[in-house]
């Protein structure tokens, strides 16, 4: 109805507070404990942990990754799909937004782990043969085709496909053993916050995270929940505004002297060559006045400059 005018309700205080709430991140000790627990058993979730920890991908993007998405030569991961469980079946779906289709840089630690994991996976396939359980059916919604036993990165040692549902068991185990509330998405927040603390280029981080809005990325640069960010900012401000012990030099002695002579009626007119000659003397005299080594004296004539 074109005659109907839609009016958005006013934002409430609790809504504003929720928007301004700091992002939750893991500290170094928590990351260490989580990693140690994930290394236990056959380390099912360890690779997924490393991908999220060192690239900031969303949980559904992590489990949707295939070996064909890893470019070792360029050192990047191509994010094209996300793996979701729909009606109990795994499906490769479109990424969250158009910005989410992206390329993310891999640090050497992640490249090394993935290369080792891929080699290990190929050895398990050769060793177990038909017993290797990479026979699941995954429907690619984008390509509109079925994938049987795809080259997915995250699998158990027996070949069984890992999905977002695989996180539940480990979240419970981490809570019981380390008393840490493990949420996979917090690894993404931790990655972004650490990049912001290290002053990674804003637009590059926005691209890596696949953010659609500037404000979404900006919150990691202004988060008060990260001690390193606060400490770094405090150190920068302290250094930036610390008082200088040296007398600053006049960056434009020639121009300033010209202006002075033109504004002083008793001054003797001079040529550019004369001004060029006397400029260092004026600076020297000005520095002496600033340091209070001699009594201040106003230059009124060319004779004063010569003196």
CSV table of C-alpha atoms in Angstrom, one decimal:
chain,number,residue,atom,x,y,z
A,1,UNK,CA,0.0,0.0,0.0
A,2,UNK,CA,1.8,3.2,-1.2
A,3,UNK,CA,-0.1,5.4,1.2
A,4,UNK,CA,1.2,3.5,4.2
A,5,UNK,CA,4.2,5.1,5.9
A,6,UNK,CA,6.5,2.7,7.7
A,7,UNK,CA,8.3,4.1,10.8
A,8,UNK,CA,11.1,2.3,12.5
A,9,UNK,CA,10.8,2.1,16.3
A,10,UNK,CA,13.3,4.2,18.3
A,11,UNK,CA,16.4,2.3,19.5
A,12,UNK,CA,16.2,1.4,23.1
A,13,UNK,CA,19.1,1.7,25.5
A,14,UNK,CA,19.5,-2.1,25.9
A,15,UNK,CA,19.8,-2.4,22.0
A,16,UNK,CA,22.5,0.2,22.0
A,17,UNK,CA,24.4,-1.5,24.8
A,18,UNK,CA,24.2,-4.8,23.0
A,19,UNK,CA,25.7,-3.3,19.9
A,20,UNK,CA,28.5,-1.7,21.8
A,21,UNK,CA,29.3,-4.9,23.8
A,22,UNK,CA,32.9,-6.0,23.4
A,23,UNK,CA,33.7,-9.1,21.3
A,24,UNK,CA,34.7,-12.2,23.3
A,25,UNK,CA,38.3,-13.4,22.6
A,26,UNK,CA,40.5,-16.2,24.0
A,27,UNK,CA,43.7,-15.3,25.8
A,28,UNK,CA,47.0,-17.1,25.2
A,29,UNK,CA,46.4,-19.5,28.1
A,30,UNK,CA,42.9,-20.5,26.9
A,31,UNK,CA,44.2,-21.0,23.4
A,32,UNK,CA,47.0,-23.2,24.7
A,33,UNK,CA,44.6,-25.4,26.8
A,34,UNK,CA,42.1,-25.8,24.0
A,35,UNK,CA,44.9,-26.8,21.6
A,36,UNK,CA,46.3,-29.4,24.0
A,37,UNK,CA,42.8,-31.0,24.6
A,38,UNK,CA,42.2,-31.1,20.8
A,39,UNK,CA,45.5,-32.9,20.3
A,40,UNK,CA,44.2,-35.8,22.5
A,41,UNK,CA,42.8,-39.0,20.9
A,42,UNK,CA,43.1,-38.9,17.1
A,43,UNK,CA,42.9,-35.1,17.1
A,44,UNK,CA,39.7,-35.0,15.1
A,45,UNK,CA,39.1,-31.3,15.4
A,46,UNK,CA,42.7,-30.0,15.5
A,47,UNK,CA,42.9,-29.1,11.8
A,48,UNK,CA,39.6,-27.2,12.0
A,49,UNK,CA,40.9,-25.4,15.1
A,50,UNK,CA,44.1,-24.3,13.3
A,51,UNK,CA,42.1,-23.1,10.2
A,52,UNK,CA,39.9,-20.9,12.3
A,53,UNK,CA,42.7,-19.8,14.6
A,54,UNK,CA,45.0,-18.7,11.8
A,55,UNK,CA,42.6,-17.5,9.1
A,56,UNK,CA,39.5,-16.3,10.9
A,57,UNK,CA,37.0,-18.3,8.8
A,58,UNK,CA,33.4,-18.9,10.0
A,59,UNK,CA,32.7,-22.4,11.4
A,60,UNK,CA,30.6,-23.4,8.4
A,61,UNK,CA,33.3,-22.1,6.1
A,62,UNK,CA,36.0,-24.2,7.9
A,63,UNK,CA,34.1,-27.4,7.4
A,64,UNK,CA,33.2,-26.6,3.8
A,65,UNK,CA,36.8,-26.3,2.8
A,66,UNK,CA,38.3,-28.8,0.3
A,67,UNK,CA,41.9,-29.4,-0.7
A,68,UNK,CA,41.2,-27.8,-4.0
A,69,UNK,CA,40.5,-24.5,-2.1
A,70,UNK,CA,44.1,-24.4,-0.8
A,71,UNK,CA,46.7,-22.7,-2.9
A,72,UNK,CA,50.1,-23.4,-1.4
A,73,UNK,CA,52.0,-21.5,-4.2
A,74,UNK,CA,50.2,-18.3,-3.4
A,75,UNK,CA,49.8,-19.0,0.3
A,76,UNK,CA,46.0,-18.5,0.3
A,77,UNK,CA,42.7,-20.2,1.1
A,78,UNK,CA,39.8,-19.7,-1.3
A,79,UNK,CA,36.5,-19.4,0.5
A,80,UNK,CA,33.7,-20.5,-1.9
A,81,UNK,CA,31.2,-22.5,0.1
A,82,UNK,CA,30.0,-23.2,3.6
A,83,UNK,CA,28.9,-26.6,4.9
A,84,UNK,CA,25.5,-26.7,6.6
A,85,UNK,CA,23.4,-29.5,7.9
A,86,UNK,CA,19.9,-29.2,6.4
A,87,UNK,CA,17.3,-31.8,7.3
A,88,UNK,CA,20.0,-34.0,8.7
A,89,UNK,CA,22.1,-34.0,5.5
A,90,UNK,CA,25.3,-32.1,4.7
A,91,UNK,CA,25.0,-29.5,2.0
A,92,UNK,CA,27.5,-27.1,0.4
A,93,UNK,CA,25.7,-23.7,0.3
A,94,UNK,CA,26.5,-20.2,-0.8
A,95,UNK,CA,28.7,-18.2,1.6
A,96,UNK,CA,26.9,-15.7,3.9
A,97,UNK,CA,27.3,-12.6,1.6
A,98,UNK,CA,28.9,-11.7,-1.7
A,99,UNK,CA,31.9,-10.3,0.3
A,100,UNK,CA,32.3,-13.7,2.0
A,101,UNK,CA,33.5,-15.2,-1.3
A,102,UNK,CA,37.1,-14.3,-0.8
A,103,UNK,CA,40.8,-15.3,-0.5
A,104,UNK,CA,42.5,-15.4,2.8
A,105,UNK,CA,46.3,-15.3,3.4
A,106,UNK,CA,47.7,-18.4,5.3
A,107,UNK,CA,50.5,-17.8,7.8
A,108,UNK,CA,53.4,-20.4,7.5
A,109,UNK,CA,52.2,-22.3,10.6
A,110,UNK,CA,48.9,-23.0,8.9
A,111,UNK,CA,50.5,-23.9,5.5
A,112,UNK,CA,52.8,-26.3,7.2
A,113,UNK,CA,50.0,-28.0,9.1
A,114,UNK,CA,47.8,-28.4,6.1
A,115,UNK,CA,50.5,-29.8,3.9
A,116,UNK,CA,51.3,-32.4,6.6
A,117,UNK,CA,47.6,-33.2,7.1
A,118,UNK,CA,47.0,-33.6,3.3
A,119,UNK,CA,50.0,-36.0,3.1
A,120,UNK,CA,48.7,-38.0,6.1
A,121,UNK,CA,45.2,-38.2,4.6
A,122,UNK,CA,46.5,-39.6,1.3
A,123,UNK,CA,48.5,-42.2,3.3
A,124,UNK,CA,45.4,-43.2,5.2
A,125,UNK,CA,43.4,-43.6,2.0
A,126,UNK,CA,46.1,-45.8,0.5
A,127,UNK,CA,46.5,-47.9,3.7
A,128,UNK,CA,42.8,-48.4,4.5
A,129,UNK,CA,41.6,-48.8,0.9
A,130,UNK,CA,37.9,-49.5,0.8
A,131,UNK,CA,37.6,-49.3,4.6
A,132,UNK,CA,38.3,-45.6,4.4
A,133,UNK,CA,34.8,-44.0,5.0
A,134,UNK,CA,34.9,-41.2,2.5
A,135,UNK,CA,31.7,-42.3,0.8
A,136,UNK,CA,29.2,-39.7,2.2
A,137,UNK,CA,26.8,-37.8,-0.1
A,138,UNK,CA,27.0,-34.0,-0.1
A,139,UNK,CA,24.8,-31.9,-2.3
A,140,UNK,CA,26.4,-28.8,-3.7
A,141,UNK,CA,23.5,-26.3,-3.8
A,142,UNK,CA,25.5,-23.7,-5.9
A,143,UNK,CA,26.6,-26.2,-8.6
A,144,UNK,CA,23.4,-28.2,-8.2
A,145,UNK,CA,25.2,-31.5,-8.2
A,146,UNK,CA,25.9,-34.4,-5.7
A,147,UNK,CA,29.4,-35.0,-4.4
A,148,UNK,CA,30.3,-38.4,-3.2
A,149,UNK,CA,33.4,-38.7,-1.1
A,150,UNK,CA,34.6,-35.2,-1.9
A,151,UNK,CA,38.1,-33.9,-1.1
A,152,UNK,CA,37.1,-32.3,2.2
A,153,UNK,CA,39.9,-31.3,4.5
A,154,UNK,CA,38.2,-32.1,7.8
A,155,UNK,CA,37.9,-35.8,8.2
A,156,UNK,CA,38.5,-38.3,10.9
A,157,UNK,CA,41.3,-40.8,10.6
A,158,UNK,CA,38.8,-43.4,9.3
A,159,UNK,CA,37.6,-41.0,6.6
A,160,UNK,CA,34.4,-40.0,8.2
A,161,UNK,CA,33.4,-36.4,7.3
A,162,UNK,CA,33.5,-33.8,10.1
A,163,UNK,CA,30.7,-31.2,10.2
A,164,UNK,CA,29.7,-28.3,12.4
A,165,UNK,CA,28.0,-30.9,14.7
A,166,UNK,CA,31.4,-32.4,15.5
A,167,UNK,CA,32.2,-29.3,17.6
A,168,UNK,CA,29.6,-30.2,20.3
A,169,UNK,CA,31.5,-33.1,21.8
A,170,UNK,CA,34.7,-31.2,22.1
A,171,UNK,CA,33.0,-28.1,23.5
A,172,UNK,CA,31.8,-30.3,26.3
A,173,UNK,CA,35.2,-32.0,26.8
A,174,UNK,CA,37.0,-28.6,27.0
A,175,UNK,CA,34.5,-27.3,29.5
A,176,UNK,CA,35.0,-30.4,31.7
A,177,UNK,CA,38.8,-30.5,31.5
A,178,UNK,CA,39.7,-26.8,31.4
A,179,UNK,CA,36.6,-25.0,32.5
A,180,UNK,CA,36.6,-22.9,29.3
A,181,UNK,CA,33.4,-22.2,27.4
A,182,UNK,CA,34.5,-23.2,23.9
A,183,UNK,CA,32.6,-21.5,21.1
A,184,UNK,CA,34.1,-22.1,17.7
A,185,UNK,CA,33.1,-18.6,16.5
A,186,UNK,CA,35.2,-17.0,19.3
A,187,UNK,CA,38.3,-18.2,17.4
A,188,UNK,CA,37.2,-15.9,14.5
A,189,UNK,CA,36.9,-13.0,16.9
A,190,UNK,CA,40.4,-13.8,18.4
A,191,UNK,CA,42.0,-13.9,14.9
A,192,UNK,CA,40.5,-10.5,14.0
A,193,UNK,CA,41.4,-8.9,17.3
A,194,UNK,CA,45.0,-10.0,17.1
A,195,UNK,CA,45.3,-8.7,13.5
A,196,UNK,CA,43.9,-5.3,14.7
A,197,UNK,CA,46.4,-5.2,17.6
A,198,UNK,CA,49.2,-5.8,15.1
A,199,UNK,CA,47.8,-3.0,13.0
A,200,UNK,CA,47.0,-5.1,10.0
A,201,UNK,CA,45.7,-2.9,7.2
A,202,UNK,CA,42.0,-2.2,7.8
A,203,UNK,CA,40.8,-2.9,4.3
A,204,UNK,CA,42.8,-6.1,4.1
A,205,UNK,CA,41.4,-7.4,7.4
A,206,UNK,CA,37.9,-6.5,6.2
A,207,UNK,CA,38.5,-8.5,3.1
A,208,UNK,CA,39.9,-11.5,5.0
A,209,UNK,CA,37.0,-11.6,7.3
A,210,UNK,CA,34.4,-11.2,4.5
A,211,UNK,CA,32.7,-8.3,6.2
A,212,UNK,CA,30.0,-6.4,4.4
A,213,UNK,CA,30.1,-3.3,6.6
A,214,UNK,CA,33.0,-1.1,7.8
A,215,UNK,CA,31.6,-1.0,11.3
A,216,UNK,CA,31.8,-4.7,11.7
A,217,UNK,CA,35.6,-4.7,11.1
A,218,UNK,CA,36.1,-1.5,13.0
A,219,UNK,CA,34.9,-3.0,16.3
A,220,UNK,CA,38.1,-5.1,16.5
A,221,UNK,CA,40.2,-2.0,16.3
A,222,UNK,CA,38.5,-0.3,19.1
A,223,UNK,CA,37.7,-3.3,21.4
A,224,UNK,CA,38.5,-2.7,25.0
A,225,UNK,CA,38.3,-6.4,25.8
A,226,UNK,CA,41.9,-7.1,24.5
A,227,UNK,CA,44.6,-6.1,27.0
A,228,UNK,CA,47.3,-6.0,24.3
A,229,UNK,CA,45.3,-3.5,22.3
A,230,UNK,CA,44.9,-1.2,25.3
A,231,UNK,CA,48.6,-1.5,26.4
A,232,UNK,CA,49.8,-0.8,22.8
A,233,UNK,CA,47.5,2.2,22.6
A,234,UNK,CA,48.7,3.5,25.9
A,235,UNK,CA,52.4,3.2,24.9
A,236,UNK,CA,51.8,4.9,21.6
A,237,UNK,CA,50.0,7.8,23.2
A,238,UNK,CA,52.7,8.2,25.9
A,239,UNK,CA,55.5,8.3,23.3
A,240,UNK,CA,53.5,10.5,20.9
A,241,UNK,CA,52.8,13.2,23.4
A,242,UNK,CA,56.0,13.1,25.5
A,243,UNK,CA,57.6,16.6,25.8
A,244,UNK,CA,60.7,17.2,23.6
A,245,UNK,CA,64.0,18.1,25.2
A,246,UNK,CA,65.4,19.7,22.1
A,247,UNK,CA,64.6,23.1,20.6
A,248,UNK,CA,62.8,22.6,17.2
A,249,UNK,CA,64.4,24.2,14.1
A,250,UNK,CA,62.5,26.7,12.0
A,251,UNK,CA,61.5,24.8,8.8
A,252,UNK,CA,61.2,28.0,6.8
A,253,UNK,CA,63.9,30.5,7.9
A,254,UNK,CA,64.0,32.3,4.6
A,255,UNK,CA,60.3,32.8,4.3
A,256,UNK,CA,60.0,33.9,7.9
A,257,UNK,CA,62.8,36.4,7.6
A,258,UNK,CA,61.2,37.9,4.4
A,259,UNK,CA,57.9,38.3,6.3
A,260,UNK,CA,59.7,39.9,9.3
A,261,UNK,CA,61.6,42.4,7.1
A,262,UNK,CA,58.4,43.3,5.2
A,263,UNK,CA,56.5,44.0,8.4
A,264,UNK,CA,59.2,46.0,10.1
A,265,UNK,CA,59.3,49.7,8.9
A,266,UNK,CA,62.8,50.3,10.3
A,267,UNK,CA,64.3,47.2,8.6
A,268,UNK,CA,66.7,47.7,5.8
A,269,UNK,CA,65.5,46.1,2.5
A,270,UNK,CA,67.6,43.1,1.3
A,271,UNK,CA,68.0,40.9,-1.7
A,272,UNK,CA,67.3,37.1,-1.8
A,273,UNK,CA,71.0,36.5,-1.6
A,274,UNK,CA,71.3,38.6,1.6
A,275,UNK,CA,68.3,36.9,3.2
A,276,UNK,CA,69.9,33.5,2.4
A,277,UNK,CA,73.1,34.7,4.1
A,278,UNK,CA,71.4,36.0,7.3
A,279,UNK,CA,68.8,33.3,7.8
A,280,UNK,CA,71.1,30.9,9.7
A,281,UNK,CA,72.1,33.8,12.0
A,282,UNK,CA,68.4,34.5,12.8
A,283,UNK,CA,67.8,30.8,13.6
A,284,UNK,CA,70.9,30.8,15.9
A,285,UNK,CA,69.7,33.9,17.7
A,286,UNK,CA,66.2,32.5,18.1
A,287,UNK,CA,67.5,29.3,19.6
A,288,UNK,CA,69.5,31.3,22.1
A,289,UNK,CA,66.3,33.1,23.1
A,290,UNK,CA,64.4,29.9,23.5
A,291,UNK,CA,67.0,28.3,25.7
A,292,UNK,CA,67.2,31.5,27.7
A,293,UNK,CA,71.0,31.5,27.6
A,294,UNK,CA,70.9,35.2,26.7
A,295,UNK,CA,68.4,38.0,27.3
A,296,UNK,CA,65.7,38.3,24.7
A,297,UNK,CA,66.2,41.1,22.1
A,298,UNK,CA,63.9,41.9,19.3
A,299,UNK,CA,65.5,42.2,15.9
A,300,UNK,CA,64.5,45.6,14.5
A,301,UNK,CA,67.0,46.4,11.8
A,302,UNK,CA,69.4,44.8,9.4
A,303,UNK,CA,72.2,45.9,11.8
A,304,UNK,CA,70.6,43.8,14.6
A,305,UNK,CA,70.7,40.8,12.3
A,306,UNK,CA,74.3,41.3,11.5
A,307,UNK,CA,75.1,41.6,15.2
